[in-house]
Each structure stands twice: as structure tokens, then as C-alpha cells.
GROMACS .gro file of C-alpha atoms in nm:
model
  254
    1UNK     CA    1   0.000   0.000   0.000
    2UNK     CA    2   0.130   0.368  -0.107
    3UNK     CA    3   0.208   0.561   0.252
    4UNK     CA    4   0.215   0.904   0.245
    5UNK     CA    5   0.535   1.083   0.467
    6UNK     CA    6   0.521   1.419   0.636
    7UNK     CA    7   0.823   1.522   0.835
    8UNK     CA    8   0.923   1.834   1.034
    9UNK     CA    9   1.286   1.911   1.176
   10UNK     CA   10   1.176   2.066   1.558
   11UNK     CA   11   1.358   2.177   1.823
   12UNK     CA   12   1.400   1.994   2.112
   13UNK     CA   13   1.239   2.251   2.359
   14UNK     CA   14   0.932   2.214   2.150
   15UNK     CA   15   0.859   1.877   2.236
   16UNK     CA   16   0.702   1.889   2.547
   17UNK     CA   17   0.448   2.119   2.408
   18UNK     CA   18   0.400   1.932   2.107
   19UNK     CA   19   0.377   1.624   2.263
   20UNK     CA   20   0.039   1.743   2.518
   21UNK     CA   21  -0.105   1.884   2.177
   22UNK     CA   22  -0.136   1.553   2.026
   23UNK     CA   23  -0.208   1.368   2.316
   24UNK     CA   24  -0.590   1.409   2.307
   25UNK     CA   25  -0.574   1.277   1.989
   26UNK     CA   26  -0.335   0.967   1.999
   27UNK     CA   27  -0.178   0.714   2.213
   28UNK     CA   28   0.076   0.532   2.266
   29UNK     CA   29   0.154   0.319   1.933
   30UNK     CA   30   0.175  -0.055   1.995
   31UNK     CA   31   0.518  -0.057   1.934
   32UNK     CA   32   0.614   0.133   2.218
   33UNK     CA   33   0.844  -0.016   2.499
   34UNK     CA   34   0.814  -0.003   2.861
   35UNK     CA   35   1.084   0.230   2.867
   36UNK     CA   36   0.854   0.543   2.851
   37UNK     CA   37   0.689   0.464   2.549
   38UNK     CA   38   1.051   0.451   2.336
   39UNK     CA   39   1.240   0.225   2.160
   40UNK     CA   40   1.604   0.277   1.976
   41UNK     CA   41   1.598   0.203   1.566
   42UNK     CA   42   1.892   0.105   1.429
   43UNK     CA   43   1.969   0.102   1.041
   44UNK     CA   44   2.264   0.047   0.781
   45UNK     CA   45   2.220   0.228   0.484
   46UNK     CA   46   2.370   0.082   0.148
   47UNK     CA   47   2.461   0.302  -0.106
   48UNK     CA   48   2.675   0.270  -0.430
   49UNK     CA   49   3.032   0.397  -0.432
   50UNK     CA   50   2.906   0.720  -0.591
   51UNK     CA   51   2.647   0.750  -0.330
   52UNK     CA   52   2.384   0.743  -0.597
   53UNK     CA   53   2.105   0.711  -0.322
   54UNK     CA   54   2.250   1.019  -0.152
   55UNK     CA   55   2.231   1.220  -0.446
   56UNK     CA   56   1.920   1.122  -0.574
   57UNK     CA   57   1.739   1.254  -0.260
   58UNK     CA   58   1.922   1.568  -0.277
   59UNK     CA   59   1.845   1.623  -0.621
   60UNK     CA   60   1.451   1.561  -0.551
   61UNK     CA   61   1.464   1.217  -0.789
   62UNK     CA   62   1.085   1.183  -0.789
   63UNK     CA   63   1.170   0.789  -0.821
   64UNK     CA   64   1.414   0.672  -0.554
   65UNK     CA   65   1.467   0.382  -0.316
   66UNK     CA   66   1.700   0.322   0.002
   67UNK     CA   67   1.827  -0.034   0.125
   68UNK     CA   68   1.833  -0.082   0.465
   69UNK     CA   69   1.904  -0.297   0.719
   70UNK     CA   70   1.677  -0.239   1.034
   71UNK     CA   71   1.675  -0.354   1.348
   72UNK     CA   72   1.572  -0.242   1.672
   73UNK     CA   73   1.670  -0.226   2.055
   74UNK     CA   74   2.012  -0.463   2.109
   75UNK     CA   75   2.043  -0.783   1.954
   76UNK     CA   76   2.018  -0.970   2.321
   77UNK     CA   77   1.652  -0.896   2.266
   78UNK     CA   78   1.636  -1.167   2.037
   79UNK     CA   79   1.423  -0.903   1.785
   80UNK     CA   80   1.358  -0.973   1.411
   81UNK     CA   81   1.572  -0.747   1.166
   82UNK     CA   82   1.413  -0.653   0.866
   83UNK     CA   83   1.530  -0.622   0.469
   84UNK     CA   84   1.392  -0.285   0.360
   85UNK     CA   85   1.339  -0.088   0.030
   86UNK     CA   86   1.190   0.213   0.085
   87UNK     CA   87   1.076   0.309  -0.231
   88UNK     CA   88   0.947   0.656  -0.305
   89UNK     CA   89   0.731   0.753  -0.620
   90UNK     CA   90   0.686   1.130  -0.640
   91UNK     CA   91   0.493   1.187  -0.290
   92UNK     CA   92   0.398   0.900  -0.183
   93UNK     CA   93   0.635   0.580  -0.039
   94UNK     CA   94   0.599   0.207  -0.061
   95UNK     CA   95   0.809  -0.035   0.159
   96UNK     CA   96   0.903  -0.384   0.060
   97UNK     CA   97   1.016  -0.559   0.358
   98UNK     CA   98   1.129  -0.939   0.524
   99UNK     CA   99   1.196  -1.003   0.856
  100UNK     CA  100   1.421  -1.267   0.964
  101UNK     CA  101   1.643  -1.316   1.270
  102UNK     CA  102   1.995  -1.106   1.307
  103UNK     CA  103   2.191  -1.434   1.273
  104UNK     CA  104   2.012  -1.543   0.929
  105UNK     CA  105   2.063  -1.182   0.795
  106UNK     CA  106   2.455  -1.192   0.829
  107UNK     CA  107   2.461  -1.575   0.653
  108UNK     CA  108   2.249  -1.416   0.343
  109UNK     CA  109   2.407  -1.113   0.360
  110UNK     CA  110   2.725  -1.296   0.352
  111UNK     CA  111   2.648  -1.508   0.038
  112UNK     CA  112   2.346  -1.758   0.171
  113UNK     CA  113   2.036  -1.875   0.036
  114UNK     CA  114   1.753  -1.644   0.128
  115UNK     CA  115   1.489  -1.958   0.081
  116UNK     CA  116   1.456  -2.110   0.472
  117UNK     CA  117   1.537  -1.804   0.648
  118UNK     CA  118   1.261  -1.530   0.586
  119UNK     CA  119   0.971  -1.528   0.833
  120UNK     CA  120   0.636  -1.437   0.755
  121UNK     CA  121   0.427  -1.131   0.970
  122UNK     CA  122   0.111  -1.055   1.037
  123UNK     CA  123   0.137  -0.816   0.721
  124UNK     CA  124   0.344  -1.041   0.492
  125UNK     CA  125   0.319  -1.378   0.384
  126UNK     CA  126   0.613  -1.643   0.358
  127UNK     CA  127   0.634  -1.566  -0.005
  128UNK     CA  128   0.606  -1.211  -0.040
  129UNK     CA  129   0.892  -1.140   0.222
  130UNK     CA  130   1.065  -1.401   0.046
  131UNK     CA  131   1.065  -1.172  -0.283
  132UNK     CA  132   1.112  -0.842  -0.079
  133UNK     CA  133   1.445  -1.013   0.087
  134UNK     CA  134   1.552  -1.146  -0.311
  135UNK     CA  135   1.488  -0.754  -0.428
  136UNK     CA  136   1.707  -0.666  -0.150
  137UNK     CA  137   2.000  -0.857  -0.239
  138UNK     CA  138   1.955  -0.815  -0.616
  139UNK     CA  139   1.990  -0.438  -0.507
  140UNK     CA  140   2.292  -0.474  -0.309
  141UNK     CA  141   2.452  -0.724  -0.582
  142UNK     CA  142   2.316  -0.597  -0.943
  143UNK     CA  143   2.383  -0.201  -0.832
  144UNK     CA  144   2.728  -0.324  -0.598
  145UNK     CA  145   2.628  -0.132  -0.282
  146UNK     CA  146   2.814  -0.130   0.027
  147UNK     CA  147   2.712  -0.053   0.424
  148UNK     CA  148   2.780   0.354   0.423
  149UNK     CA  149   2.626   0.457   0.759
  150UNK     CA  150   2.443   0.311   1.070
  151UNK     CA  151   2.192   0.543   1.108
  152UNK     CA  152   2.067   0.529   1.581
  153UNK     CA  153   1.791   0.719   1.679
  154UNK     CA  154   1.535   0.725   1.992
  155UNK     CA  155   1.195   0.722   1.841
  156UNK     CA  156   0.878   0.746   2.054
  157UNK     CA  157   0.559   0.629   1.854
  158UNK     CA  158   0.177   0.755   1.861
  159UNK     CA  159  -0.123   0.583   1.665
  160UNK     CA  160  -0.471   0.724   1.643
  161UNK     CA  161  -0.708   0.687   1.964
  162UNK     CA  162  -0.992   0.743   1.698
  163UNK     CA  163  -0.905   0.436   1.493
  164UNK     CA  164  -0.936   0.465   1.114
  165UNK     CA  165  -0.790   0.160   0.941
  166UNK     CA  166  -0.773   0.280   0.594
  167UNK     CA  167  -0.600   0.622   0.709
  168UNK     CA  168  -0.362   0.421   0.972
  169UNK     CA  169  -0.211   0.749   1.103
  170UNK     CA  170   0.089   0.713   1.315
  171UNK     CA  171   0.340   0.998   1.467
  172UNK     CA  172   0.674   0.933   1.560
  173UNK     CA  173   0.899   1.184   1.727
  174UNK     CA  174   1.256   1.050   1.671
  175UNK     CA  175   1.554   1.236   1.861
  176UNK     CA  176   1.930   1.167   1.927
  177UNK     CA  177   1.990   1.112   1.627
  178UNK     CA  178   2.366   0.997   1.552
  179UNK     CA  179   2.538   0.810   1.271
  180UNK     CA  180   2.862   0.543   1.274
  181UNK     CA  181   3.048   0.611   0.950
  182UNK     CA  182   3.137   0.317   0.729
  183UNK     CA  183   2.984   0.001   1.004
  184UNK     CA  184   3.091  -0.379   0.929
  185UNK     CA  185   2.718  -0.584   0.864
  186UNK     CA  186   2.780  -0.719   1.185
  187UNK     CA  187   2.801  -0.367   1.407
  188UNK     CA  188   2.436  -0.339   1.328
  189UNK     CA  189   2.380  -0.289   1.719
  190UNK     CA  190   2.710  -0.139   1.799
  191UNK     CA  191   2.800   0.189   1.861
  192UNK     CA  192   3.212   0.208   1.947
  193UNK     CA  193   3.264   0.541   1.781
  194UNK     CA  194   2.896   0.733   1.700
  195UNK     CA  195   2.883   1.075   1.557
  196UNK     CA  196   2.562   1.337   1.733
  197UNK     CA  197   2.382   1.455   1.455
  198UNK     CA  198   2.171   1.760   1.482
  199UNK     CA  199   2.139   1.713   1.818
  200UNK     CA  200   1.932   2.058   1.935
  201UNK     CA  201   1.648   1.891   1.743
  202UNK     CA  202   1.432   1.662   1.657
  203UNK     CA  203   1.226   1.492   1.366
  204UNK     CA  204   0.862   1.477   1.366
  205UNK     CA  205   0.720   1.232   1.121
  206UNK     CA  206   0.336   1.198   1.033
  207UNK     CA  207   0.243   0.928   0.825
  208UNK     CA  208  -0.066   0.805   0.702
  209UNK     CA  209  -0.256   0.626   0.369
  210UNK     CA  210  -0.521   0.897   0.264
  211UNK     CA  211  -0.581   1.228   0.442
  212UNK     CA  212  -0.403   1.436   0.714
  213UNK     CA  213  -0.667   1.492   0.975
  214UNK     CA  214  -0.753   1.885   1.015
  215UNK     CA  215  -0.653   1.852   1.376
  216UNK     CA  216  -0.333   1.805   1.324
  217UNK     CA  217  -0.261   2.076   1.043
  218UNK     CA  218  -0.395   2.293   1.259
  219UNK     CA  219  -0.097   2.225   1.561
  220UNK     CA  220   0.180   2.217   1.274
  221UNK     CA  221   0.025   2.559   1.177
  222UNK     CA  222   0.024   2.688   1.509
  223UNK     CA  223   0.383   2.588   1.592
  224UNK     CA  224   0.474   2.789   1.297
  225UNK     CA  225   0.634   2.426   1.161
  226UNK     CA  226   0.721   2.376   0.789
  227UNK     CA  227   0.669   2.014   0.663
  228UNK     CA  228   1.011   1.961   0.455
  229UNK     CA  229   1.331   1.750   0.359
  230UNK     CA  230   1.430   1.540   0.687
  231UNK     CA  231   1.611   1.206   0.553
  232UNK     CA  232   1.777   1.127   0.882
  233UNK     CA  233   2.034   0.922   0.570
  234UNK     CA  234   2.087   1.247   0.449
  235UNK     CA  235   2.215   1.425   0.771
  236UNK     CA  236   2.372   1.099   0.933
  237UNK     CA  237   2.621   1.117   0.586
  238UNK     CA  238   2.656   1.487   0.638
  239UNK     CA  239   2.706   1.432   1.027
  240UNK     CA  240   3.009   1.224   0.950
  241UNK     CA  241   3.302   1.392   0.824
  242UNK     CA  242   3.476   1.121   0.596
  243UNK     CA  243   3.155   1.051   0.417
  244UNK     CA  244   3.061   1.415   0.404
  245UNK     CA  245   3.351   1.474   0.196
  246UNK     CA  246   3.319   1.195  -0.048
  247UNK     CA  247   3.001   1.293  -0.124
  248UNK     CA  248   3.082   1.643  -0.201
  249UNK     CA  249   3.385   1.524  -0.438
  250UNK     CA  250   3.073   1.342  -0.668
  251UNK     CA  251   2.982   1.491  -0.934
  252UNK     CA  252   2.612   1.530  -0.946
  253UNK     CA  253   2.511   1.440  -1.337
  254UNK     CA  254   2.115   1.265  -1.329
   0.00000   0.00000   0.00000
């Protein structure tokens, strides 16, 4: 299903007041952890050598993907990880995704078969995370892609107390953000050297399938906040030095 993706950079002192706007409208997503409602995401971003990913998204591509590798909380939780294309197709995005466990991931990604270690979800059957795990690694193989950045933030999640199934609106506010330049597959959920990136603020993200309630344009409005470019890819390659400066030394020819 095509999702559409708002997103807002905010500062941080805003979130308190942001956060008792929404709350007579939404709860607690069930996604949230004990931990006050949060839980930590945790992503590797492929990209080609020429960071053709990066560039695409700065140069407004209306048809672009990222590859991920996702993953969430610490790997003693024994959570799934998750192959992800995140497609986008002028505004709206479509994700194809297959979950499997962190150990199964590194023998694919390492040269494995893929058939006998995807797991179905609620959402996906067997054989259509099976095909979203085989896009992945034709991806990673056909266009030679490479881990460029682990991508950590703290995201606390909000879905609709009003439920509307064919709208599925969810808000995520997702803060200290940082990025580990150039990770090894396995340092998925390691941090030994993290860079903070934009650290005085913090992303809001709106998403939903068909209309943004008024409700909720009207607190944006009233916060005075502009829904723009936020790819938390984006500024975890510009938070890190090394890859920064790469990227700048590409030429950008689409």
C-alpha cells in the first residue's frame, strides 16, 4: 500500500508542548516499549560507491529507493531485523520488507540462500517477504552497494485513539539522532565510535494512507512548523566527516 510521509525538523524545547497537543488525539503506538513509550531504531544504509542514493534525494529524484538494514533495541533482545526498500514515487512511499532473525541476515548477507530463512508477519506472507528479501540482495549485488552509515535514533511512537484503518495514522517523534560512518554488517547494534547529529532537534514524522486529519494541520500551523526534507540518511552522511567529503567530491550528473 502507497504511505504518504510528512516530516518536520523541531527543536527539542518544542517537544514537550508538542507532545500534550497531540495527546488528546493519539496514544501510545503498539510498538512502544516499557521504557517510557521509546524504543532505539537502528539502520545500515547501502549506497553505491558514488552514493547514488545520496544524491538522488538531494536532487529531488521523484523515483528513488534506500536499502536498509533495520533492526531495533540490542540484539540480546532476540528481535527480528528486517530487509527494507523504501521506495518513493513522487509523494507518496511504498516499503518492501522481510523479517528474519539477526543471525540469518549476516549468513544471506554474507552469500546464503535467502529460501529457509525469511519469516512471515502478520502483514506479509512467507512468499512475499521471500521476494522483498531477493529484491534486496539483487539491489545490493546488481547495483554493488556497500554498508555507508548506521543510522541510531530514539523514536517514541503515537497511533490514532480514533481508529481509522484505511488512514492508519501514526506519529513518531525520533531524537538523538547519531550516525557510525562506514559500520561492518555485523556492528548493526554497535555503537564504538557514534557521531551526534543535529542534536538541538528533533524529527517529527506523520504518516498516514489517505488524508491528514484537520486537527493536526492545525498544531503544525500553530507551531509555525514547515513540513520539509528530513532524511535522517541524508544528515547521518553529512554528520560524519569522511563521508561528508566523499560525497561532495561526486559529481552530481542525473
Amino acid at each position: 500500500m502507497l504511505r504518504y510521509e510528512y516530516k518536520y525538523i523541531v527543536p527539542v524545547e518544542m517537544l514537550d508542548k508538542l507532545r500534550s497537543l497531540v495527546k488528546p488525539f493519539m496514544e501510545p503506538d503498539r510498538h512502544a516499549g516499557p521504557d517510557g513509550g521509546m524504543y532505539t531504531v537502528r539502520s545500515i544504509y547501502f549506497d553505491t560507491d558514488d552514493l547514488e542514493c545520496y544524491y538522488h534525494k538531494l536532487a529531488g529524484v521523484k523515483r528513488r529507493n534506500k536499502v536498509r538494514l533495520r533492526g531495533y533495541n540490542s540484539e540480546e533482545d532476540k528481535n527480528p531485523v528486517f530487509f527494507e526498500i523504501k521506495k518513493k514515487v513522487d509523494e507518496p512511499l511504498f516499503k518492501n520488507r522481510a523479517a528474519t532473525t539477526f543471525e540469518e541476515a549476516m549468513h544471506i548477507l554474507h552469500g546464503g540462500q535467502v529460501d529457509g530463512y525469511i519469516s512471515e508477519t502478520a502483514k506479509i506472507t512467507k512468499a512475499e517477504a521471500v521476494a522483498n528479501a531477493r529484491r534486496f540482495m539483487y539491489h545490493v549485488h546488481a547495483r554493488r552497494m556497500r554498508p555507508v552509515v548506521t543510522v541510531v535514533y530514539v523514536r517514541e511512537p503515537y497511533q490514532a485513539i480514533l481508529k481509522d484503518p484505511d488512514n492508519d495514522l501514526r506519529i513518531t517523534f525520533d531524537r538523538d539522532l547519531r550516525a557510525v560512518p562506514n559500520p561492518k554488517l555485523e556492528d548493526l547494534f554497535k555503537e564504538k565510535i557514534s557521531h551526534p547529529v543535529n542534536p538541538r532537534h528533533f524529527i517529527l514524522e506523520i504518516k498516514f494512507n489517505r488524508y491528514l486529519p484537520v486537527w493536526l494541520r492545525a498544531i503544525t500551523a500553530s507551531l509555525g512548523l514547515k513540513k520539509g526534507p528530513a532524511s535522517k540518511y541524508v544528515l547521518a552522511v553529512e554528520g560524519c566527516t569522511g563521508i561528508a567529503a566523499t560525497a561532495r567530491r561526486m559529481p552530481l550528473t542525473l
